[in-house]
Coordinates of C-alpha atoms in Angstrom, one line a residue:
X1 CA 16.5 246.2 24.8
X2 CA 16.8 249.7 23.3
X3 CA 19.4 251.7 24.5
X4 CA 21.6 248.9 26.1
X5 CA 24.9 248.4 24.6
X6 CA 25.2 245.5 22.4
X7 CA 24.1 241.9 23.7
X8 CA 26.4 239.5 21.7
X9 CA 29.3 241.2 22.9
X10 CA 30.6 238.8 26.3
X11 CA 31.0 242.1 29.0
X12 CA 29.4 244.4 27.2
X13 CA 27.0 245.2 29.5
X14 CA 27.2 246.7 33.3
X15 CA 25.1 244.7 36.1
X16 CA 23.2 247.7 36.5
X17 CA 22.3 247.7 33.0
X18 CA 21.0 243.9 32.8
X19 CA 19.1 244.7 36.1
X20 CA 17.3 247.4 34.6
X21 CA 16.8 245.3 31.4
X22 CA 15.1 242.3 34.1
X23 CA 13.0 244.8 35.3
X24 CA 11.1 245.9 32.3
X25 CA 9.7 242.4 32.7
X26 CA 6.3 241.4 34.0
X27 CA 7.0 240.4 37.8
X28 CA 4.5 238.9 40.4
X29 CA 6.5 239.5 43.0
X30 CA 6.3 243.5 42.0
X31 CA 2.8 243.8 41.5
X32 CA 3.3 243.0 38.3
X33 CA 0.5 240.9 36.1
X34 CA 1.9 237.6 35.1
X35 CA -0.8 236.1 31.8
X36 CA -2.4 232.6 32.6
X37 CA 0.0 230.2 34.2
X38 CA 2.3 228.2 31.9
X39 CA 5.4 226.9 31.4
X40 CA 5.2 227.3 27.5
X41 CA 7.5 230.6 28.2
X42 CA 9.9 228.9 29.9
X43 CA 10.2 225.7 28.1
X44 CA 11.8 227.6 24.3
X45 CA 13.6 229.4 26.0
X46 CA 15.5 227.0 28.4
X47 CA 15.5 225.1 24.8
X48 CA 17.5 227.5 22.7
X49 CA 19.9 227.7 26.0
X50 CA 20.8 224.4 24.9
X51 CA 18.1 222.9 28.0
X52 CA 20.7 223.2 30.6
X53 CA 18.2 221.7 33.1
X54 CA 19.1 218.5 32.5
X55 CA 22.7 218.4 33.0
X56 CA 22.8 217.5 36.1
X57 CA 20.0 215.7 38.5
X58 CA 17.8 218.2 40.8
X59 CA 16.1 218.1 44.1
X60 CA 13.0 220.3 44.1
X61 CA 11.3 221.7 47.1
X62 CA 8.1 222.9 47.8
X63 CA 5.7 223.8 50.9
X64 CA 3.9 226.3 51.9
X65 CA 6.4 227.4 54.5
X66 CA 10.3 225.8 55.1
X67 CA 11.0 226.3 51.5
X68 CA 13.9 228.2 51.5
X69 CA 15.5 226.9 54.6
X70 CA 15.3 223.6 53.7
X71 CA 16.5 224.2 50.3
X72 CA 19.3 225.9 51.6
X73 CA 19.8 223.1 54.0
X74 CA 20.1 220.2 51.5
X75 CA 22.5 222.2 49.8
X76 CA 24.7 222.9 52.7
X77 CA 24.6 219.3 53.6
X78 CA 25.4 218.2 49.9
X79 CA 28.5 220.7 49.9
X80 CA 29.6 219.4 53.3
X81 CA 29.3 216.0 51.8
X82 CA 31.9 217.1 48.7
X83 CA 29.3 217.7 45.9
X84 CA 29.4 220.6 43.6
X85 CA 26.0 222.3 44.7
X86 CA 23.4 224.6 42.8
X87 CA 21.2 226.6 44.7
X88 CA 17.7 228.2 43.8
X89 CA 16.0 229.8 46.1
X90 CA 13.3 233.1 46.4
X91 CA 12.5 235.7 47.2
X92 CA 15.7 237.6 48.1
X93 CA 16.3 239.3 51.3
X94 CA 18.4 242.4 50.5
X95 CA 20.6 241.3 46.7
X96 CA 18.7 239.6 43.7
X97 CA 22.2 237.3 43.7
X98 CA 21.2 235.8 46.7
X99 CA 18.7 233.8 44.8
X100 CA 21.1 231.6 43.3
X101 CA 24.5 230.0 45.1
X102 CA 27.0 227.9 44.3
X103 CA 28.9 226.2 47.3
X104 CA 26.7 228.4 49.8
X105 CA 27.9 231.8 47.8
X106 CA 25.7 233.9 46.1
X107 CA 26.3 234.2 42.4
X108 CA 29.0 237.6 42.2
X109 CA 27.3 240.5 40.0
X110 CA 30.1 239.5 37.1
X111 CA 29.0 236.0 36.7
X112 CA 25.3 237.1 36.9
X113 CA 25.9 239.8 34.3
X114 CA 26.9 237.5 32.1
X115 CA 24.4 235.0 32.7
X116 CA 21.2 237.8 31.9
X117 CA 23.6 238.5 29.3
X118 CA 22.9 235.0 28.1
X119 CA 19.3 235.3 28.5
X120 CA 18.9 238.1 26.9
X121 CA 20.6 236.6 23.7
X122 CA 18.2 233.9 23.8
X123 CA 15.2 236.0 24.4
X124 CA 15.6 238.1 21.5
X125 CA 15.9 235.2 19.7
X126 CA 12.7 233.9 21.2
X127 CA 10.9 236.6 20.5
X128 CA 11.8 236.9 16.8
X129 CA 10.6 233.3 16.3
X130 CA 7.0 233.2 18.5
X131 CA 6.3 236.9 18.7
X132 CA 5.8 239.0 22.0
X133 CA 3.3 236.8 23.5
X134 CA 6.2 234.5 23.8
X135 CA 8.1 237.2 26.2
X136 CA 9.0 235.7 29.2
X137 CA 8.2 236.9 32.9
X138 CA 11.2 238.1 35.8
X139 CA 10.9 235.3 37.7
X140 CA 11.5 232.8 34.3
X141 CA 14.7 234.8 33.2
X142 CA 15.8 234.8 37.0
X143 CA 15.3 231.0 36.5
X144 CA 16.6 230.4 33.0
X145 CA 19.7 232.3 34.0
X146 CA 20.1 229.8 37.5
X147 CA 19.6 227.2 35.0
X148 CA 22.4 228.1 32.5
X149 CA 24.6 228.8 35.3
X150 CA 24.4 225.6 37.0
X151 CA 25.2 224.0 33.8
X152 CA 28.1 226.3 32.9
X153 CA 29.7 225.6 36.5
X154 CA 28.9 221.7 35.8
X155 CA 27.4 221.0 39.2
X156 CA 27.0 217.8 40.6
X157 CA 23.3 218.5 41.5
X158 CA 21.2 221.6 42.0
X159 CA 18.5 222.0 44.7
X160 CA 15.9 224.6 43.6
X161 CA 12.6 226.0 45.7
X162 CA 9.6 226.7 43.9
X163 CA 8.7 230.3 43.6
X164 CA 4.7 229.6 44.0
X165 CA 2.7 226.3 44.0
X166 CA 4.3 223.6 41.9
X167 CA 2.6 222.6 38.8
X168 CA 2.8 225.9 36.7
X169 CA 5.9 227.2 38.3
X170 CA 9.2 228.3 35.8
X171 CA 11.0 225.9 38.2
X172 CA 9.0 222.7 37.3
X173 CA 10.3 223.0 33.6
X174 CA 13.2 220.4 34.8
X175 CA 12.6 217.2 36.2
X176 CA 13.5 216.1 39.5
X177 CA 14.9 212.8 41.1
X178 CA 13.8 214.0 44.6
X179 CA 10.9 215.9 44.8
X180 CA 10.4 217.6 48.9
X181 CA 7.3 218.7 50.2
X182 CA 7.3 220.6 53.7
X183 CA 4.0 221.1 54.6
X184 CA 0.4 222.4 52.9
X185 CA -1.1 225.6 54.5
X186 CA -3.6 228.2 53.7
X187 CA -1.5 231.1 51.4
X188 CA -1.5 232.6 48.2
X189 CA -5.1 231.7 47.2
X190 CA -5.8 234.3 44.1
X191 CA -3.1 231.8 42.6
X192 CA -3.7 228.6 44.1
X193 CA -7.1 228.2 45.3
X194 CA -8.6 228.8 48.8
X195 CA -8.6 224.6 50.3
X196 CA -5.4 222.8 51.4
X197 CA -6.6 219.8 48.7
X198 CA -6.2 222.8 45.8
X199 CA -3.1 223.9 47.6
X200 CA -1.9 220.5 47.8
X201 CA -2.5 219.5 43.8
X202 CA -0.8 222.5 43.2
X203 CA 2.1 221.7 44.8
X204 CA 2.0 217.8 43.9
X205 CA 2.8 219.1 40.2
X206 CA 6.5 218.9 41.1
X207 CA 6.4 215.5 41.6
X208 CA 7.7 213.3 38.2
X209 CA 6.6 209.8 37.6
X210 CA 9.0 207.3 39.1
X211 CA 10.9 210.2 41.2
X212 CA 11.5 210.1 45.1
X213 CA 9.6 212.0 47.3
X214 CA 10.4 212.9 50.7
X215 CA 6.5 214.1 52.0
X216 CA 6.9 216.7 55.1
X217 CA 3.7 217.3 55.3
X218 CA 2.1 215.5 58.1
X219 CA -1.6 215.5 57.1
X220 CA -2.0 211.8 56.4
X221 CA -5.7 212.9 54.7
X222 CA -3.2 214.7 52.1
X223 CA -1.0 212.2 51.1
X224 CA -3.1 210.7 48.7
X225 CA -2.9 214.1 46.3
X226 CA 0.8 213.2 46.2
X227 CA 0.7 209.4 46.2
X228 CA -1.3 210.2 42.7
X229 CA 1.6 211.8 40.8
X230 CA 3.1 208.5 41.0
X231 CA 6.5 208.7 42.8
X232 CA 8.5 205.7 42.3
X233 CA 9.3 206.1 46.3
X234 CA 7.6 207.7 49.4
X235 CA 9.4 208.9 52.9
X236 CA 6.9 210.0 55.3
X237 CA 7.2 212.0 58.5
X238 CA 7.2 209.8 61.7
X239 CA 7.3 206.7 59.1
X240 CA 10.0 207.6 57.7
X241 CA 12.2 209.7 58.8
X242 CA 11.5 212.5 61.6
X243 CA 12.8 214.1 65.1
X244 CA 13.4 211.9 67.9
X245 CA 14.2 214.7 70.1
X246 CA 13.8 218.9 69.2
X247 CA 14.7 221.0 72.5
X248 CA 15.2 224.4 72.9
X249 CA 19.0 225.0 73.5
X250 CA 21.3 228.5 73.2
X251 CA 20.3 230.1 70.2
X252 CA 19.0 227.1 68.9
X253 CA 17.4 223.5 68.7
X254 CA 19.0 220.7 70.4
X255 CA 17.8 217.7 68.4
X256 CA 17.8 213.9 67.5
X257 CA 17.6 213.8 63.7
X258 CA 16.2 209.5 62.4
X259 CA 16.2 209.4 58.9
X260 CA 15.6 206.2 56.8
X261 CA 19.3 205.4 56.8
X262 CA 20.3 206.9 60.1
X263 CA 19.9 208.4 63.7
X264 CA 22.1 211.0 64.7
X265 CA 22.1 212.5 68.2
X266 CA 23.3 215.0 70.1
X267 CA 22.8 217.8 66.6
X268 CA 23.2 221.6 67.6
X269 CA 21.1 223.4 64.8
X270 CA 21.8 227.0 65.6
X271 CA 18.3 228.9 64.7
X272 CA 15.4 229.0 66.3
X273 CA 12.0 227.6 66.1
X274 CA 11.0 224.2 66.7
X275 CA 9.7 224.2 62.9
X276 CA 13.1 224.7 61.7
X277 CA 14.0 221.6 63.7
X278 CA 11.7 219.6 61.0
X279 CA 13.0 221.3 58.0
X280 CA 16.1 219.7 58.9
X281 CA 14.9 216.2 59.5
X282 CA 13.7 216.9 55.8
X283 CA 16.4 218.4 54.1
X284 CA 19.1 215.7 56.0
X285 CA 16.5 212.7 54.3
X286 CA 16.4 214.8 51.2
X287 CA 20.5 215.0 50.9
X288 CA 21.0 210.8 52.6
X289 CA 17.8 209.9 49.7
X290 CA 19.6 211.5 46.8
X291 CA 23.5 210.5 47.2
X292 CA 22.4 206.6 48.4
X293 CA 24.1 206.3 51.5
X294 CA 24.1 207.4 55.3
X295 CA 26.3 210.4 55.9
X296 CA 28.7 210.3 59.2
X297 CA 27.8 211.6 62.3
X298 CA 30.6 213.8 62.4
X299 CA 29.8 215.6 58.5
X300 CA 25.7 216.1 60.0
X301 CA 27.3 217.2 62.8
X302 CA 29.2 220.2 61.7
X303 CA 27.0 220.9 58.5
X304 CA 23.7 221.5 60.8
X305 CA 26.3 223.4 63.4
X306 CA 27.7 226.1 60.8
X307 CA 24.5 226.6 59.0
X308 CA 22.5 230.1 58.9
X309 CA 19.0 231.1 57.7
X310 CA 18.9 235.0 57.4
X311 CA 15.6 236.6 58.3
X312 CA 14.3 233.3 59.9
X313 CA 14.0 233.9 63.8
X314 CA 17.2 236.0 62.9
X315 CA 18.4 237.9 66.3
X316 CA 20.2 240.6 65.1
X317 CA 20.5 242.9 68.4
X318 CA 20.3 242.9 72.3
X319 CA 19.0 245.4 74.8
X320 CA 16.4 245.3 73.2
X321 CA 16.6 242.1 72.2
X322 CA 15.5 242.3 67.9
X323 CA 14.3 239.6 66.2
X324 CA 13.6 239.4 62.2
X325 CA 11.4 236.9 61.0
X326 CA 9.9 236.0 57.3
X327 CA 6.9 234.7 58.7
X328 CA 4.4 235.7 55.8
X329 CA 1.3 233.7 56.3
X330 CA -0.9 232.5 59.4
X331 CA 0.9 229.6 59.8
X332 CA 4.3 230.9 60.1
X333 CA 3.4 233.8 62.3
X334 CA 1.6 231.0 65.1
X335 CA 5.0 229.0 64.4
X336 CA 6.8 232.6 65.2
X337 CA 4.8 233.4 68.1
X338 CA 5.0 229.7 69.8
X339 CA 9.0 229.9 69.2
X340 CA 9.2 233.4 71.2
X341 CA 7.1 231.8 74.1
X342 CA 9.2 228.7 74.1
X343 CA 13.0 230.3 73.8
X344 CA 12.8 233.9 74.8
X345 CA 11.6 235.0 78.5
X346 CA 8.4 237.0 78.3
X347 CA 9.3 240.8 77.9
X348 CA 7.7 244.0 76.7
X349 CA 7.4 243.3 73.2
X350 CA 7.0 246.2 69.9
X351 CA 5.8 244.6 66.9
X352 CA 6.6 245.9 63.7
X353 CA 4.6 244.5 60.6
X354 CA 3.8 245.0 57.2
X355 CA 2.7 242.6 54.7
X356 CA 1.4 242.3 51.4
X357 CA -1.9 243.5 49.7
X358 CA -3.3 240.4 49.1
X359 CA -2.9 238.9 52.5
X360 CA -5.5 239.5 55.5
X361 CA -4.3 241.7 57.8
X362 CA -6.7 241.1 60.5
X363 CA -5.7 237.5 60.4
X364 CA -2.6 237.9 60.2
X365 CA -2.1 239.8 63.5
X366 CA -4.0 238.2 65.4
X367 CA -1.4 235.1 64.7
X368 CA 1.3 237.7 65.3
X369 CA -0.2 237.8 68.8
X370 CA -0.7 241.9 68.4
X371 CA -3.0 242.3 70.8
X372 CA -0.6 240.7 73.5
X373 CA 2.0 243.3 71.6
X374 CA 2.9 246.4 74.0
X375 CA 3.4 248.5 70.3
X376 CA 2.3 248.0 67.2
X377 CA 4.2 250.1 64.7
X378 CA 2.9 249.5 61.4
X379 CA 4.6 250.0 57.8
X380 CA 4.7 249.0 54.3
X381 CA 7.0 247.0 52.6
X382 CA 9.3 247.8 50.3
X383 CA 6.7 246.2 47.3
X384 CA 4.1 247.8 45.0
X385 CA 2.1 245.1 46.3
X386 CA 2.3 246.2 49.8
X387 CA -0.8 246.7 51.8
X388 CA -0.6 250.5 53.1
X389 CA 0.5 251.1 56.9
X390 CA -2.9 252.5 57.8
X391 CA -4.7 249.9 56.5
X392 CA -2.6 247.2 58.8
X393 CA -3.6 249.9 61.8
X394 CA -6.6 249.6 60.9
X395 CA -7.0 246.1 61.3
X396 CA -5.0 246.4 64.7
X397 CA -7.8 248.9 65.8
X398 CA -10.5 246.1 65.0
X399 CA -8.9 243.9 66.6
X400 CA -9.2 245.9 69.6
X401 CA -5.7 247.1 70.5
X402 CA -5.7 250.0 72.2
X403 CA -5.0 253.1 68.9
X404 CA -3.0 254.7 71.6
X405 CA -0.6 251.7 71.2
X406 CA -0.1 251.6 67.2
X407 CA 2.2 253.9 65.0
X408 CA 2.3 254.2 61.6
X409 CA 5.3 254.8 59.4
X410 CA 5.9 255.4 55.4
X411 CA 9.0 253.7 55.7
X412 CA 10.4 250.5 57.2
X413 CA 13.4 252.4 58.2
X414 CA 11.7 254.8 60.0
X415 CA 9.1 252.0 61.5
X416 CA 12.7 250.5 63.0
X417 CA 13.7 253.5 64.2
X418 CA 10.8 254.1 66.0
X419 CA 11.0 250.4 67.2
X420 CA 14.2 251.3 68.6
X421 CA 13.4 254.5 70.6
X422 CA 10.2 253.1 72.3
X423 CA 11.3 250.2 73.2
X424 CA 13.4 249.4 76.5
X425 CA 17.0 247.7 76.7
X426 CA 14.9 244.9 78.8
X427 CA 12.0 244.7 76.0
X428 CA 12.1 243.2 72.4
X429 CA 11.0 244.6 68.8
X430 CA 10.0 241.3 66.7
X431 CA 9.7 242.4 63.1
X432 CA 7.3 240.1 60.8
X433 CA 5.0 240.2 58.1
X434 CA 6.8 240.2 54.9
X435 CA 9.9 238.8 53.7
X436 CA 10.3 242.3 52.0
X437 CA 10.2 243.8 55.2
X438 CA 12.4 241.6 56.7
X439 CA 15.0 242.3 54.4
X440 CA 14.6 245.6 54.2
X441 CA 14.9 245.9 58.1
X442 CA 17.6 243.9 58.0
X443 CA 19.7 246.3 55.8
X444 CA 18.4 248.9 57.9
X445 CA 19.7 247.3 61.0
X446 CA 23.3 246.3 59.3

């Protein structure tokens, strides 16, 4: 904390100055190293915060892809429905404030000043008492601060996504009513082992004894990983709850949502990807489970219609048509390439990817469908744990697509603006690979 202004003082200190303050802290998400996982950081300091957790009831979500949209989802639906509404989601896309909403608007830099302000207090405090073994990580003061704020507003309920896994996650240091799992896939294994079953008992940890859980996942072999955490109740997909109908329609899905106290036809969900058609099965059971009655057609109807998921099959320009997507792992670049065969007429099509050290970049465009690509343009994200441009070209080359057909950039701006110039009004760039990059093109874009 040297060299800020003093902490106890309510607007003492500048956004910019509590920023810089977060960012002295260990961060995964940065390349960062984060000691053995624990919530025994987490847990004092959300205690001399006065344990805002439990204030209010939450509904926690995790999966291995969906979190965020479904997160956001529930919330949207609770807000439509009247409720006060937390959000905690992450990674951000292009402003850290995105990562925690109230009433679908990001937290303004004022209120989240004060709120690291808050944090800070208690940290030092912290510290003094346990010593700097006891320091807390970014992603635990980002989710103290969501926390406290939630409690200071006096929502209703908060909804919050797991940053990674479950069990160990800053996150789980609250206990949920609803616990939502989307799905189990292969990602993240330095952190949570390299089986869907590890995966899986990773992400179970969310689930308290007695609690709800809505299960997305539609692995029947994995349900018993759940089922042993003990949920008081259990809503399965296609038992359940589940989509009746989930057609392609003008910039969207056109879909018949049944949910265990409801069927709803005739839903307009206005993004793309039959996937995202699922998260909303989930996220309507998750919002019906937790308020304890059917909502009306009409409320469903104009919550799913007015709701947005930035950087998620995002088209954010025509001729060429460009399309942003967050898809990170295997599984959500197959689900990316199967939603661009299914809605969008086959067209000359640029690639531009960049992803993340740890992931496998020869895996990972193959399910990007890069050696179908017409251009590969390659760059890094805007991370210190992004996996250099040449080495994704690399992988493209052993792939065997053509090197006369892949580019490599330092930046992702100038991987766009390549994108841009090579590609033909009839032709589309499809950016993927990272979340990072995602955003990052996306502010380039705007």
């Amino acid at each position: 904390m040297a060299g800020m202004p003093p902490l106890h003082e309510p607007g003492s200190v500048e956004i910019g100055d509590l920023l810089a303050w977060l960012d002295a802290h260990a961060n995964l998400e940065a390349g960062g190293r984060v000691r053995a996982p624990s919530l025994d950081r987490i847990r004092p300091l959300l205690d001399l915060l006065g344990r805002p957790q439990a204030d209010y009831p939450l509904i926690h979500v995790t999966g291995t892809n969906g979190k965020t949209t479904t997160t956001r989802l529930v919330s949207h639906l609770l807000t439509a429905r009247g409720l006060s509404v937390g959000a905690y989601i992450s990674p951000h896309l292009e402003r850290v404030n995105e990562r925690m909403a109230w009433g679908d608007e990001p937290i303004a830099d004022d209120a989240l000043a004060e709120e690291l302000r808050i944090v800070a207090v208690a940290e030092a405090a912290l510290l003094d008492q346990q010593g700097p073994a006891a320091r807390p990580t970014w992603f635990e003061i980002m989710t103290a601060a969501g926390y406290h704020w939630f409690s200071d507003l006096g929502v209703q309920v908060a909804v919050a996504e797991v940053g990674l896994g479950g069990l160990w996650d800053a996150t789980n240091a609250a206990d949920a009513e609803v616990a939502v799992v989307t799905n189990v896939s292969i990602d993240h294994v330095e952190y949570l082992g390299s089986t869907r079953e590890t995966i899986a008992t990773e992400k179970a940890g969310i689930i308290k004894a007695g609690a709800t859980l809505v299960l997305g996942e539609p692995d029947p072999g994995l349900h018993g990983i759940f089922l042993e955490r003990d949920p008081g109740r259990v809503l399965r997909p296609d038992v359940d709850f589940g989509l009746l109908r989930n057609d392609p329609a003008y910039g969207g899905r056109a879909i018949d949502v049944r949910t265990p106290l409801a069927e709803y036809s005739d839903l307009y969900l206005p993004i793309h990807g039959a996937h995202q058609a699922g998260n909303a099965a989930i996220a309507l059971t998750a919002a019906e489970t937790f308020f304890g009655e059917a909502f009306s057609y009409d409320l469903v109807a104009e919550a799913l219609a007015t709701f947005r998921a930035p950087g998620r099959l995002e088209v954010v320009g025509h001729e060429p048509l460009v399309i942003l997507d967050g898809a990170h792992n295997a599984a959500g670049a197959e689900a990316l390439v199967q939603s661009l065969e299914e809605e969008f007429p086959p067209a000359p099509r640029t690639l531009v990817v960049g992803m993340m050290r740890e992931k496998d970049a020869a895996v990972m465009l193959a399910a990007l469908g890069a050696t179908e690509a017409d251009r590969v343009v390659t760059c890094p994200p805007p991370s210190p744990r992004a996996l250099p441009a040449g080495a994704v070209a690399e992988a493209a080359f052993d792939l065997g697509v053509d090197p006369e057909r892949v580019e490599s950039f330092g930046t992702v701006e100038e991987a766009v603006a390549r994108a841009l110039a090579v590609t033909g009004p009839e032709g589309q760039i499809v950016v993927a690979g990272s979340l990072y990059l995602v955003g990052a093109a996306r502010a380039a874009l705007a």
